[in-house]
Coordinates of C-alpha atoms in Angstrom, one line a residue:
Chain M
M753 CA -3.2 65.5 63.6
G754 CA -3.7 63.9 66.9
F755 CA -2.6 60.5 68.2
Q756 CA -5.6 58.9 66.8
T757 CA -4.8 60.1 63.3
V758 CA -1.3 58.7 63.6
I759 CA -2.7 55.3 64.6
D760 CA -5.1 55.5 61.7
L761 CA -2.3 56.2 59.3
I762 CA -0.2 53.4 60.6
A763 CA -3.1 50.9 60.5
S764 CA -4.2 51.9 57.1
S765 CA -0.6 51.6 55.8
V766 CA -0.4 48.2 57.2
I767 CA -3.7 47.2 55.7
F768 CA -2.7 48.8 52.4
G769 CA 0.6 47.0 52.4
W770 CA -1.1 43.7 53.2
L771 CA -3.6 44.2 50.4
F772 CA -0.9 45.2 48.0
L773 CA 1.2 42.2 48.8
I774 CA -1.8 39.9 48.3
S775 CA -2.6 41.6 45.0
V776 CA 0.9 41.4 43.8
S777 CA 1.1 37.7 44.8
N778 CA -2.3 37.0 43.2
N779 CA -1.2 38.8 40.1
A780 CA 1.9 36.8 39.7
A781 CA 0.0 33.6 40.3
N782 CA -2.6 34.7 37.8
N783 CA 0.0 35.5 35.2
E784 CA 1.7 32.2 35.7
N785 CA -1.6 30.4 35.4
S786 CA -2.5 32.3 32.4
Q787 CA 0.8 31.6 30.7
S788 CA 0.5 28.0 31.7
T789 CA -2.9 27.7 30.1
Q790 CA -1.8 29.5 27.0
G791 CA 1.3 27.3 26.9
E792 CA -0.8 24.1 27.0
L793 CA -3.0 25.4 24.3
L794 CA 0.0 26.2 22.1
C795 CA 1.5 22.9 22.8
Q796 CA -1.7 21.1 21.9
L797 CA -2.2 23.1 18.7
N798 CA 1.4 22.2 17.7
L799 CA 0.8 18.6 18.4
V800 CA -2.5 18.4 16.5
E801 CA -0.9 20.1 13.4
L802 CA 2.0 17.7 13.5
T803 CA -0.3 14.8 14.0
K804 CA -2.4 15.7 11.0
T805 CA 0.6 16.1 8.8
L806 CA 2.0 12.8 9.8
E807 CA -1.2 10.9 9.4
Y808 CA -1.8 12.6 6.0
D809 CA 1.6 11.6 4.8
F810 CA 1.9 8.1 6.4
R811 CA -1.4 7.0 5.0
K812 CA -0.1 7.6 1.5
I813 CA 2.9 5.3 1.8
G814 CA 3.0 3.4 -1.5
Y815 CA 0.3 5.6 -3.1
C816 CA 0.7 7.0 -6.6
K817 CA -2.0 8.5 -8.7
E818 CA -0.7 6.3 -11.5
P819 CA -0.4 3.0 -9.7
D820 CA 1.5 1.4 -12.5
K821 CA 4.5 3.5 -11.4
I822 CA 4.6 1.7 -8.0
P823 CA 3.7 -1.9 -9.1
N824 CA 4.7 -3.4 -5.8
P825 CA 3.8 -1.1 -3.0
T826 CA 5.3 -3.4 -0.4
L827 CA 8.6 -2.1 -1.6
A828 CA 7.7 1.5 -0.9
I829 CA 9.4 1.8 2.4
L830 CA 13.1 2.6 1.7
L831 CA 14.4 3.2 5.2
A832 CA 12.9 2.5 8.6
D833 CA 14.5 3.4 11.9
S834 CA 13.3 4.4 15.3
T835 CA 13.4 8.2 14.6
R836 CA 13.4 8.3 10.8
I837 CA 11.6 6.8 7.9
K838 CA 11.8 7.2 4.1
F839 CA 9.2 6.0 1.7
L840 CA 7.8 6.3 -1.8
T841 CA 4.5 8.2 -2.3
D842 CA 3.0 10.8 -4.6
V843 CA 3.3 14.1 -2.7
D844 CA 0.7 16.8 -3.2
M845 CA 2.8 19.8 -4.3
G846 CA -0.2 22.1 -4.1
S847 CA -2.4 21.0 -6.9
G848 CA -3.0 17.4 -5.8
P849 CA -1.0 14.3 -6.6
D850 CA 0.6 14.5 -10.0
G851 CA 1.2 10.9 -10.8
N852 CA 4.9 11.0 -10.3
V853 CA 6.6 8.9 -7.6
D854 CA 8.3 11.0 -4.9
S855 CA 10.3 10.0 -1.9
L856 CA 9.4 11.4 1.5
Y857 CA 11.9 11.4 4.4
Y858 CA 11.0 12.2 8.0
Y859 CA 13.7 12.4 10.6
L860 CA 14.2 13.9 14.0
G861 CA 17.0 16.5 14.1
P862 CA 19.4 17.0 17.0
T863 CA 18.8 19.4 19.8
S864 CA 21.7 21.5 18.6
D865 CA 19.6 22.5 15.6
I866 CA 17.6 24.8 17.8
H867 CA 19.1 28.1 19.0
G868 CA 17.8 30.8 21.2
M869 CA 15.1 28.8 22.9
N870 CA 15.3 27.7 26.4
N871 CA 13.8 24.2 26.0
P872 CA 16.9 22.1 25.9
Q873 CA 15.0 19.0 24.7
A874 CA 13.2 20.5 21.7
R875 CA 14.1 19.2 18.3
I876 CA 12.9 19.8 14.8
L877 CA 11.0 17.1 12.9
Y878 CA 12.3 17.4 9.4
R879 CA 10.4 16.6 6.2
V880 CA 12.3 16.1 3.0
V881 CA 10.6 15.7 -0.4
N882 CA 12.8 14.1 -2.9
T883 CA 16.1 16.0 -2.9
Q884 CA 14.7 19.3 -1.8
P885 CA 16.1 21.0 1.3
A886 CA 14.9 19.6 4.6
L887 CA 12.0 21.6 6.0
G888 CA 10.8 21.8 9.6
S889 CA 9.9 24.3 12.2
N890 CA 10.4 24.3 15.9
L891 CA 7.2 23.1 17.2
G892 CA 8.7 21.7 20.3
V893 CA 9.0 18.0 19.4
T894 CA 10.9 16.3 22.2
N895 CA 10.2 12.7 21.3
F896 CA 9.4 11.0 18.0
K897 CA 9.5 7.3 18.0
L898 CA 8.6 4.9 15.2
T899 CA 7.9 1.2 16.0
Y900 CA 7.3 -1.3 13.2
Y901 CA 5.3 -4.5 13.2
D902 CA 4.8 -7.2 10.7
R903 CA 1.4 -8.5 9.7
F904 CA 1.3 -10.9 12.6
G905 CA 1.8 -8.1 15.1
T906 CA 5.4 -9.1 15.8
L907 CA 7.8 -6.3 16.6
I908 CA 10.5 -5.7 13.9
P909 CA 13.7 -4.5 15.5
T910 CA 15.1 -1.1 14.4
P911 CA 16.9 -0.1 12.4
V912 CA 14.9 -2.4 10.1
A913 CA 17.2 -4.4 7.9
S914 CA 16.6 -3.9 4.2
A915 CA 15.5 -7.5 3.8
N916 CA 12.8 -6.9 6.4
L917 CA 11.4 -3.6 5.0
Q918 CA 8.9 -5.5 3.0
N919 CA 7.6 -7.2 6.1
I920 CA 6.5 -3.9 7.7
Y921 CA 2.7 -4.0 8.0
S922 CA 1.9 -1.3 10.5
I923 CA 3.7 1.5 12.3
Q924 CA 3.3 2.8 15.8
I925 CA 4.0 6.5 16.0
S926 CA 4.7 8.1 19.4
M927 CA 5.3 11.8 19.7
S928 CA 5.7 14.3 22.6
V929 CA 5.6 18.0 22.2
Q930 CA 6.7 20.6 24.7
N931 CA 6.6 24.3 24.7
V932 CA 9.7 25.8 23.2
V933 CA 9.8 28.5 26.0
A934 CA 9.1 27.9 29.7
S935 CA 5.8 29.2 31.0
A936 CA 7.3 29.8 34.5
L937 CA 10.8 30.5 35.6
S938 CA 12.3 30.6 39.0
E939 CA 15.5 32.1 40.3
T940 CA 17.1 28.7 40.1
A941 CA 16.5 28.3 36.3
P942 CA 16.8 26.2 34.3
L943 CA 16.0 23.4 36.8
N944 CA 12.7 24.9 37.8
Q945 CA 11.5 25.7 34.3
Q946 CA 8.0 24.5 33.5
F947 CA 7.3 23.3 30.0
Q948 CA 3.8 22.2 29.1
S949 CA 3.8 18.9 27.3
A950 CA 1.4 16.8 25.3
F951 CA 1.7 13.2 24.1
W952 CA 0.1 11.5 21.1
Q953 CA 0.4 7.9 19.9
Q954 CA -1.0 6.2 16.8
R955 CA -1.0 2.6 17.9
R956 CA -1.2 0.9 14.5
L957 CA -1.1 3.0 11.3
S958 CA -1.3 1.0 8.2
S959 CA -1.4 2.5 4.7
R960 CA -4.0 0.9 2.5
N961 CA -1.8 1.3 -0.5
Y962 CA 1.1 -0.4 1.2
T963 CA -0.9 -3.6 1.4
N964 CA -3.6 -3.5 -1.2
R965 CA -2.0 -5.8 -3.8
Chain P
M7 CA -8.1 56.2 52.1
G8 CA -11.1 53.9 52.3
R9 CA -12.2 55.1 48.9
Q10 CA -8.8 54.4 47.4
A11 CA -8.8 50.9 48.9
I12 CA -12.1 50.2 47.3
L13 CA -10.9 51.5 44.0
M14 CA -7.8 49.3 44.3
V15 CA -9.9 46.3 45.1
L16 CA -12.2 47.1 42.2
G17 CA -9.2 47.5 39.9
Y18 CA -7.7 44.2 40.8
S19 CA -11.1 42.5 40.5
L20 CA -11.2 43.8 37.0
V21 CA -7.8 42.6 36.2
F22 CA -8.6 39.2 37.7
L23 CA -11.8 39.0 35.7
M24 CA -9.9 39.7 32.5
S25 CA -7.3 37.2 33.3
G26 CA -10.0 34.7 34.2
S27 CA -11.6 35.4 30.9
L28 CA -8.4 34.9 29.0
A29 CA -7.7 31.7 30.8
S30 CA -11.2 30.5 30.1
N31 CA -10.8 31.4 26.4
A32 CA -7.6 29.4 26.3
T33 CA -9.3 26.4 27.8
V34 CA -12.2 26.8 25.3
D35 CA -9.7 27.0 22.4
A36 CA -7.9 23.9 23.6
F37 CA -11.3 22.1 23.8
N38 CA -12.2 23.3 20.4
N39 CA -8.8 22.1 19.1
A40 CA -9.4 18.7 20.6
M41 CA -12.9 18.6 19.2
S42 CA -11.7 19.6 15.8
Y43 CA -9.2 16.7 15.8
Y44 CA -12.0 14.4 17.1
Q45 CA -14.3 15.5 14.4
G46 CA -11.6 14.9 11.8
N47 CA -11.3 11.4 13.1
I48 CA -15.1 10.8 13.0
V49 CA -15.6 12.1 9.5
R50 CA -12.6 10.1 8.3
D51 CA -14.1 7.0 9.9
I52 CA -17.4 7.7 8.1
A53 CA -15.6 8.2 4.7
I54 CA -13.6 5.0 5.2
S55 CA -16.8 3.1 6.1
G56 CA -18.5 4.5 3.0
A57 CA -15.6 3.4 0.9
N58 CA -15.6 0.0 2.4
M59 CA -19.4 -0.3 1.7
G60 CA -18.9 0.9 -1.8
A61 CA -16.1 -1.5 -2.4
N62 CA -18.2 -4.4 -1.1
Y63 CA -20.9 -3.4 -3.5
I64 CA -18.5 -3.4 -6.4
F65 CA -17.0 -6.8 -5.4
L66 CA -20.5 -8.3 -5.2
N67 CA -22.1 -6.7 -8.2
R68 CA -19.1 -6.2 -10.5
P69 CA -20.4 -3.4 -12.7
L70 CA -19.7 -3.6 -16.4
M71 CA -18.3 -7.2 -15.9
N72 CA -20.1 -10.1 -17.6
S73 CA -22.8 -7.7 -18.9
N74 CA -23.6 -6.4 -15.4
P75 CA -25.1 -2.9 -15.4
W76 CA -23.1 0.1 -14.5
W77 CA -23.4 1.4 -10.9
S78 CA -23.4 5.1 -10.4
G79 CA -22.9 5.0 -6.6
W80 CA -25.0 6.4 -3.8
T81 CA -25.6 10.0 -4.8
T82 CA -28.3 10.5 -2.0
P83 CA -26.4 11.1 1.3
V84 CA -26.3 8.0 3.4
N85 CA -26.6 8.6 7.2
L86 CA -23.9 7.0 9.3
N87 CA -22.8 7.7 12.8
G88 CA -24.2 11.2 13.0
G89 CA -22.8 12.2 9.6
T90 CA -23.4 11.4 6.0
F91 CA -21.5 10.2 3.0
T92 CA -22.1 9.9 -0.8
V93 CA -20.4 7.7 -3.3
R94 CA -19.7 8.6 -6.9
M95 CA -18.5 6.3 -9.6
D96 CA -16.5 7.2 -12.7
S97 CA -15.0 5.2 -15.5
V98 CA -11.4 6.2 -15.9
K99 CA -8.4 5.5 -18.2
D100 CA -5.0 4.2 -17.2
M101 CA -1.8 6.0 -17.9
Y102 CA -1.7 4.5 -21.4
G103 CA -5.1 5.8 -22.3
N104 CA -6.9 2.5 -22.0
W105 CA -10.4 2.2 -20.4
G106 CA -11.4 -0.4 -17.9
R107 CA -10.6 1.1 -14.6
I108 CA -13.3 2.5 -12.3
Q109 CA -12.9 5.1 -9.7
M110 CA -15.0 5.5 -6.5
T111 CA -15.1 8.9 -4.8
V112 CA -16.5 9.0 -1.3
N113 CA -17.4 12.4 0.3
A114 CA -18.2 12.3 4.0
H115 CA -19.6 15.1 6.1
Y116 CA -19.8 15.4 9.9
D117 CA -20.8 18.6 11.6
T118 CA -18.4 21.1 10.0
A119 CA -15.8 18.6 8.9
N120 CA -15.5 17.0 5.4
Y121 CA -13.3 14.2 4.2
S122 CA -12.8 12.5 0.8
V123 CA -11.6 9.1 -0.1
T124 CA -10.8 8.1 -3.7
V125 CA -10.4 4.4 -4.6
L126 CA -9.2 3.1 -7.9
F127 CA -10.2 -0.4 -9.1
H128 CA -9.3 -2.4 -12.1
P129 CA -10.5 -5.8 -13.4
S130 CA -8.3 -8.4 -11.9
T131 CA -6.6 -11.0 -14.1
F132 CA -4.9 -14.3 -13.4
S133 CA -1.6 -12.8 -14.6
K134 CA -1.3 -11.1 -11.2
F135 CA -0.4 -14.5 -9.7
C136 CA 3.1 -15.6 -9.7
L137 CA 1.7 -19.1 -9.0
Y138 CA -1.8 -20.3 -9.3
A139 CA -2.8 -23.9 -8.9
G140 CA -6.3 -25.3 -9.2
S141 CA -5.4 -28.4 -7.3
M142 CA -2.4 -29.8 -5.5
T143 CA -3.5 -33.4 -5.3
G144 CA -0.5 -35.6 -4.5
V145 CA 2.1 -32.8 -4.7
Y146 CA 3.5 -30.5 -2.0
F147 CA 5.8 -27.6 -1.5
E148 CA 9.2 -28.7 -0.3
P149 CA 11.5 -26.7 2.0
T150 CA 13.6 -25.7 -1.0
D151 CA 10.6 -24.3 -2.8
S152 CA 10.1 -20.6 -2.8
V153 CA 7.5 -18.3 -4.4
F154 CA 8.3 -14.6 -4.6
G155 CA 5.0 -13.2 -5.7
P156 CA 1.2 -13.5 -5.1
C157 CA 0.1 -17.1 -4.9
H158 CA -3.3 -18.7 -4.9
I159 CA -4.2 -22.4 -4.4
E160 CA -7.8 -23.1 -5.4
S161 CA -7.8 -26.1 -3.1
T162 CA -5.5 -27.0 -0.1
L163 CA -2.0 -25.8 -0.1
N164 CA 0.1 -28.9 0.6
Y165 CA 3.5 -28.8 2.2
G166 CA 5.9 -31.5 3.2
N167 CA 9.4 -32.8 3.5
P168 CA 11.0 -35.2 1.0
S169 CA 12.6 -38.3 2.4
G170 CA 16.1 -37.9 3.8
G171 CA 15.4 -36.0 7.0
I172 CA 13.4 -33.0 8.0
Q173 CA 14.8 -29.5 7.3
S174 CA 14.9 -26.8 9.8
Y175 CA 12.8 -24.5 7.6
G176 CA 9.8 -24.8 5.3
A177 CA 8.9 -23.5 1.9
Y178 CA 9.1 -19.8 1.5
F179 CA 6.3 -17.6 0.2
G180 CA 7.4 -14.0 -0.3
G181 CA 4.1 -12.7 -1.6
K182 CA 0.5 -12.8 -0.4
V183 CA -0.9 -16.3 -0.3
T184 CA -4.5 -17.2 -0.5
T185 CA -6.1 -20.6 -0.4
K186 CA -9.5 -22.0 -0.8
T187 CA -9.3 -24.6 1.9
G188 CA -6.3 -23.9 4.0
I189 CA -3.0 -25.8 4.3
A190 CA -2.1 -29.4 5.1
A191 CA 1.1 -31.4 5.7
L192 CA 1.4 -34.3 3.4
T193 CA 4.4 -35.8 5.2
N194 CA 5.2 -36.5 8.8
P195 CA 7.3 -34.8 9.9
A196 CA 6.9 -31.6 7.8
K197 CA 8.0 -28.0 8.4
M198 CA 5.4 -25.2 8.2
P199 CA 6.1 -22.9 5.3
T200 CA 7.0 -19.2 5.9
F201 CA 4.3 -16.9 4.7
A202 CA 6.1 -13.5 4.8
Q203 CA 3.2 -11.5 3.5
G204 CA 0.5 -13.5 5.3
R205 CA -2.0 -16.1 4.3
E206 CA -5.7 -15.9 3.9
D207 CA -7.8 -19.0 3.7
G208 CA -11.4 -19.4 2.4
V209 CA -10.7 -17.4 -0.8
S210 CA -12.1 -18.9 -3.9
I211 CA -10.9 -17.7 -7.3
P212 CA -12.0 -20.3 -9.8
Q213 CA -10.3 -20.3 -13.2
S214 CA -12.3 -18.9 -16.1
L215 CA -11.2 -18.8 -19.6
N216 CA -13.7 -16.7 -21.4
T217 CA -13.2 -17.8 -25.0
T218 CA -15.8 -15.4 -26.3
Q219 CA -14.1 -12.5 -24.6
L220 CA -10.6 -13.6 -25.8
V221 CA -11.7 -14.2 -29.4
S222 CA -14.6 -12.0 -30.1
E223 CA -14.3 -9.0 -27.9
A224 CA -10.6 -8.8 -28.4
G225 CA -11.1 -9.1 -32.2
A226 CA -8.4 -11.8 -32.2
N227 CA -6.9 -13.0 -35.4
L228 CA -8.2 -16.5 -35.2
F229 CA -6.9 -19.6 -36.9
T230 CA -8.9 -22.8 -36.8
G231 CA -7.7 -26.3 -36.5
G232 CA -4.3 -27.8 -37.3
N233 CA -1.1 -26.1 -36.2
L234 CA 0.1 -22.6 -36.0
Y235 CA 3.8 -21.8 -35.7
L236 CA 4.8 -18.4 -34.4
N237 CA 8.3 -16.9 -34.5
L238 CA 8.2 -13.6 -32.7
K239 CA 10.6 -10.9 -33.8
D240 CA 10.3 -7.6 -31.8
D241 CA 7.1 -6.1 -32.9
S242 CA 6.4 -8.5 -35.8
V243 CA 5.6 -12.1 -36.1
S244 CA 6.3 -14.8 -38.7
Y245 CA 3.7 -17.5 -38.9
A246 CA 2.9 -20.6 -40.7
T247 CA 0.5 -23.5 -40.5
V248 CA 3.2 -26.0 -41.4
K249 CA 6.5 -26.2 -39.5
T250 CA 8.6 -26.1 -42.7
G251 CA 6.7 -23.0 -43.9
P252 CA 6.3 -21.0 -45.9
Y253 CA 6.2 -18.3 -43.2
T254 CA 4.4 -15.0 -43.6
T255 CA 5.8 -12.0 -41.6
K256 CA 3.5 -9.2 -40.4
A257 CA 3.6 -6.5 -37.8
I258 CA 1.8 -7.5 -34.7
S259 CA -0.1 -4.3 -34.8
Q260 CA -1.4 -5.4 -38.2
I261 CA -2.1 -9.1 -37.6
A262 CA -3.4 -8.6 -34.1
P263 CA -4.6 -5.0 -33.6
N264 CA -5.9 -5.7 -30.1
G265 CA -2.9 -7.8 -29.2
V266 CA -4.4 -11.3 -29.4
L267 CA -3.4 -14.1 -31.8
A268 CA -5.4 -17.3 -31.3
I269 CA -6.0 -20.7 -32.7
D270 CA -9.2 -22.8 -32.0
K271 CA -9.1 -26.6 -31.7
G272 CA -5.4 -26.8 -32.7
T273 CA -1.9 -26.5 -31.4
L274 CA 0.1 -23.4 -31.2
Y275 CA 3.9 -23.4 -31.3
I276 CA 5.8 -20.3 -30.2
Q277 CA 9.4 -19.0 -29.8
G278 CA 11.2 -15.7 -30.4
E279 CA 11.7 -12.3 -29.0
L280 CA 9.0 -9.7 -28.3
S281 CA 8.9 -5.9 -27.8
V282 CA 5.2 -5.2 -27.7
P283 CA 2.2 -6.5 -25.6
L284 CA 0.8 -9.8 -27.0
T285 CA -1.4 -12.6 -25.9
V286 CA -1.2 -15.9 -27.8
A287 CA -4.0 -18.3 -27.2
S288 CA -5.0 -21.8 -28.1
V289 CA -8.7 -22.3 -27.3
R290 CA -11.1 -25.1 -27.6
S291 CA -14.6 -23.8 -28.5
S292 CA -15.9 -27.4 -28.9
G293 CA -14.8 -31.0 -29.2
S294 CA -12.2 -32.8 -27.2
S295 CA -8.9 -32.0 -29.0
G296 CA -6.7 -29.0 -29.5
G297 CA -6.3 -26.1 -27.2
T298 CA -2.6 -26.8 -26.5
I299 CA 0.5 -24.8 -26.8
T300 CA 4.1 -25.9 -27.2
V301 CA 6.9 -23.5 -26.3
K302 CA 9.6 -24.6 -28.8
D303 CA 12.5 -22.4 -27.8
N304 CA 13.2 -19.3 -25.7
V305 CA 10.5 -16.7 -25.6
T306 CA 11.9 -13.5 -24.3
Y307 CA 11.4 -9.8 -24.2
K308 CA 13.7 -7.7 -26.2
T309 CA 14.8 -5.8 -23.1
D310 CA 14.6 -6.9 -19.5
P311 CA 11.7 -5.2 -17.7
R312 CA 13.5 -5.4 -14.4
T313 CA 16.2 -3.1 -15.7
D314 CA 14.5 -1.3 -18.5
P315 CA 11.6 0.9 -17.3
N316 CA 10.6 1.6 -20.9
C317 CA 10.0 -2.1 -21.7
N318 CA 6.4 -2.4 -22.5
A319 CA 6.4 -6.0 -23.8
L320 CA 4.0 -8.2 -22.0
L321 CA 3.4 -11.8 -23.1
G322 CA 0.4 -13.9 -22.3
I323 CA 0.5 -17.6 -23.2
V324 CA -3.1 -18.9 -22.8
A325 CA -4.1 -22.5 -23.4
Y326 CA -7.3 -24.3 -22.9
S327 CA -5.3 -27.5 -22.2
T328 CA -1.6 -28.3 -21.7
I329 CA 1.3 -25.9 -22.2
N330 CA 4.3 -28.0 -23.1
I331 CA 7.9 -27.0 -22.7
D332 CA 9.7 -28.8 -25.5
T333 CA 13.2 -27.8 -26.2
T334 CA 16.1 -29.5 -27.9
A335 CA 18.0 -31.8 -25.6
S336 CA 21.2 -29.7 -25.9
H337 CA 19.3 -26.6 -24.8
N338 CA 19.9 -26.6 -21.1
N339 CA 19.0 -23.1 -19.9
F340 CA 15.7 -22.2 -21.2
T341 CA 13.8 -18.9 -20.7
V342 CA 10.1 -18.0 -21.0
D343 CA 9.2 -14.3 -20.4
G344 CA 5.5 -14.1 -19.8
S345 CA 2.6 -15.4 -17.9
M346 CA 1.4 -18.9 -18.8
Y347 CA -2.2 -19.9 -18.2
S348 CA -3.7 -23.3 -18.6
Q349 CA -7.4 -23.6 -18.1
T350 CA -7.8 -27.4 -17.7
D351 CA -4.3 -28.7 -17.2
G352 CA -0.9 -27.1 -16.5
V353 CA 2.6 -26.6 -17.7
Q354 CA 4.5 -29.7 -18.5
V355 CA 8.2 -30.2 -19.4
V356 CA 8.3 -32.9 -22.1
N357 CA 10.3 -35.9 -21.0
Y358 CA 11.0 -34.3 -17.7
N359 CA 12.5 -37.4 -16.2
T360 CA 14.7 -38.5 -19.1
R361 CA 15.8 -35.3 -20.8
P362 CA 19.3 -33.8 -20.0
R363 CA 19.3 -31.7 -16.9
G364 CA 19.0 -27.9 -17.4
N365 CA 17.1 -25.0 -16.1
L366 CA 13.8 -23.4 -16.9
Y367 CA 13.7 -19.7 -16.1
V368 CA 10.3 -18.0 -16.1
L369 CA 9.9 -14.3 -15.8
G370 CA 6.2 -13.8 -15.2
G371 CA 3.8 -16.2 -13.8
W372 CA 2.4 -19.7 -13.9
Q373 CA -1.2 -20.5 -13.6
G374 CA -2.9 -23.8 -14.2
T375 CA -5.3 -26.4 -12.8
K376 CA -2.5 -28.8 -12.0
I377 CA 1.2 -28.6 -11.0
Y378 CA 3.5 -31.1 -12.6
A379 CA 7.1 -32.1 -11.8
T380 CA 9.5 -30.6 -14.2
S381 CA 12.6 -32.7 -13.3
N382 CA 13.4 -36.0 -11.6
G383 CA 15.0 -34.0 -8.8
T384 CA 18.6 -35.2 -9.5
T385 CA 19.8 -36.0 -13.0
A386 CA 17.2 -35.1 -15.6
G387 CA 14.7 -32.4 -16.5
L388 CA 14.4 -28.7 -16.0
P389 CA 14.2 -27.4 -12.4
V390 CA 12.1 -24.3 -12.5
N391 CA 12.9 -20.8 -11.4
V392 CA 9.9 -18.5 -11.6
T393 CA 10.6 -14.8 -11.1
Y394 CA 7.6 -12.7 -10.7
D395 CA 7.2 -9.9 -13.2
E396 CA 6.2 -7.1 -10.8
R397 CA 4.4 -5.2 -13.6
F398 CA 1.8 -7.9 -13.5
R399 CA 0.5 -6.5 -10.2
V400 CA -1.1 -3.7 -12.1
E401 CA -0.8 -4.6 -15.8
S402 CA -1.6 -7.7 -17.8
P403 CA -1.2 -9.0 -21.3
P404 CA -4.0 -8.1 -23.7
F405 CA -7.3 -9.8 -22.8
F406 CA -5.6 -12.2 -20.4
P407 CA -8.2 -14.3 -18.6
G408 CA -9.8 -12.4 -15.8
T409 CA -10.9 -13.4 -12.3
N410 CA -14.3 -11.8 -12.7
A411 CA -13.6 -9.5 -9.9
Y412 CA -12.3 -6.0 -9.4
E413 CA -9.2 -5.3 -7.4
I414 CA -8.2 -2.1 -5.6
L415 CA -5.3 -0.4 -7.2
S416 CA -4.9 2.7 -5.1
W417 CA -6.5 4.3 -2.1
Y418 CA -6.3 8.1 -1.7
E419 CA -7.4 10.0 1.3

């Protein structure tokens, strides 16, 4: 245990410490990166699922398996606002359309509906069939906006007056989804929280049934 | 110490490799998710295109119409945009159990994605129009005119402004409007009408009264020559060939099992109240006289279909020539529930410019070659208020004249 050994121990400790710090730092960065990527994936999955549901339902505005029950499909939209819409359709309850007219109501809930999650902007997009309880899950919807146009492409102001509901020809749907939990946190949370986000827009969605007669 | 450092480096390398792999997998999953959505859009586009092609074939070839052969679709997969689609055709019944509708099912396939579109068609009839005019020669829609249902003009839709100053608005069309040759202003100045549900020009739907179909295929109870007086009473009818009688009363289901009562080369007079589907027709199989109908008094449904969802009464009044509205002078407010079709003329109010002023309410539709004035605009005649019977968008009176085309009723995807 001479002087040289002491020097070796000190040098190796320094190198070890240096390597250890680098490793810890890399590990943290790696974890954050991994969480961020997973967060983006989750966000995208949520968005696609919501998108598919919306497109599926909105394309059936005015549809009924027994068309005689909705003789004038242009009257199928009952309520139209920037974050909510109610319309007549024939909802598939699990065994396909049954030929009975149902009402379907979509609306964006308030942020206060979500508890225990740290994304303060997340809301629930509710789906209500007839008079059943509103259903929706927290998929991180932060923005859901409906814009209505008549057949000449002219914007119809919202909320759409009942006299103008019949003039709706196409709908623009814009939706943003964020993670419900932050992928990265800093000591100064919540300001430095990172939420992955994804945006989707259907520029002009027009139900064939709504305009086919 | 060196060996431990190497082990540590190796350990962390392993951790980083696993993390990298996880991150890579997440990226691949995200890509796959995006591709799945993309594939869904592509296969939907293929299915929609297939449905549009199939619908075009149906519109052009009109299977089962006018003795055209049945079309079974395209059962062999058709290649399109990297995918395939097939089309299957079926004959289906409506909710009342009547045949006549056809259903097209399109199945599309792209990579691992599948998509189906089901389109329901039915033979289109002229009763779907709130207003149909073969010609508007010399007449035009004024600013106070409004049509709240589908409208077709088999010529040019004329609009204008009567003398006395131009209005700030034009005529109002609340339903879809189609014309054969566009629109024209007959006065100067004139205010452009409002077409709330749009207007499509270049659409030709010529009138076609198929006497054979109406009489033979429908198995109509046919009277020939002279006059036929009909008094409707719910689901029965009293009829006579002379106005003063004697009248014979029979259930409509008995005298007209398929819902058509007709007279050839004569004049049919009608009034009363109806609770079942019925078409009354006055045709002209040959010669130059007959084929007219005179509505003598109110012809109404027993219950109002706008408020009674169980009302299944549908009345078609079909004439080869003129349909006259002829009421007693003291009868001011006059109602016709049903769709009136005139093959070669139109609906005329008798003595429209001298008779006492009243109103003519129509719940149904009005289709004819010509449009006539029904009042003198101020003191005499019967100004018309036509309210479209929304049921006529999907239903029609028995064997009502058809447009010789199919129409899409519903589109499911």
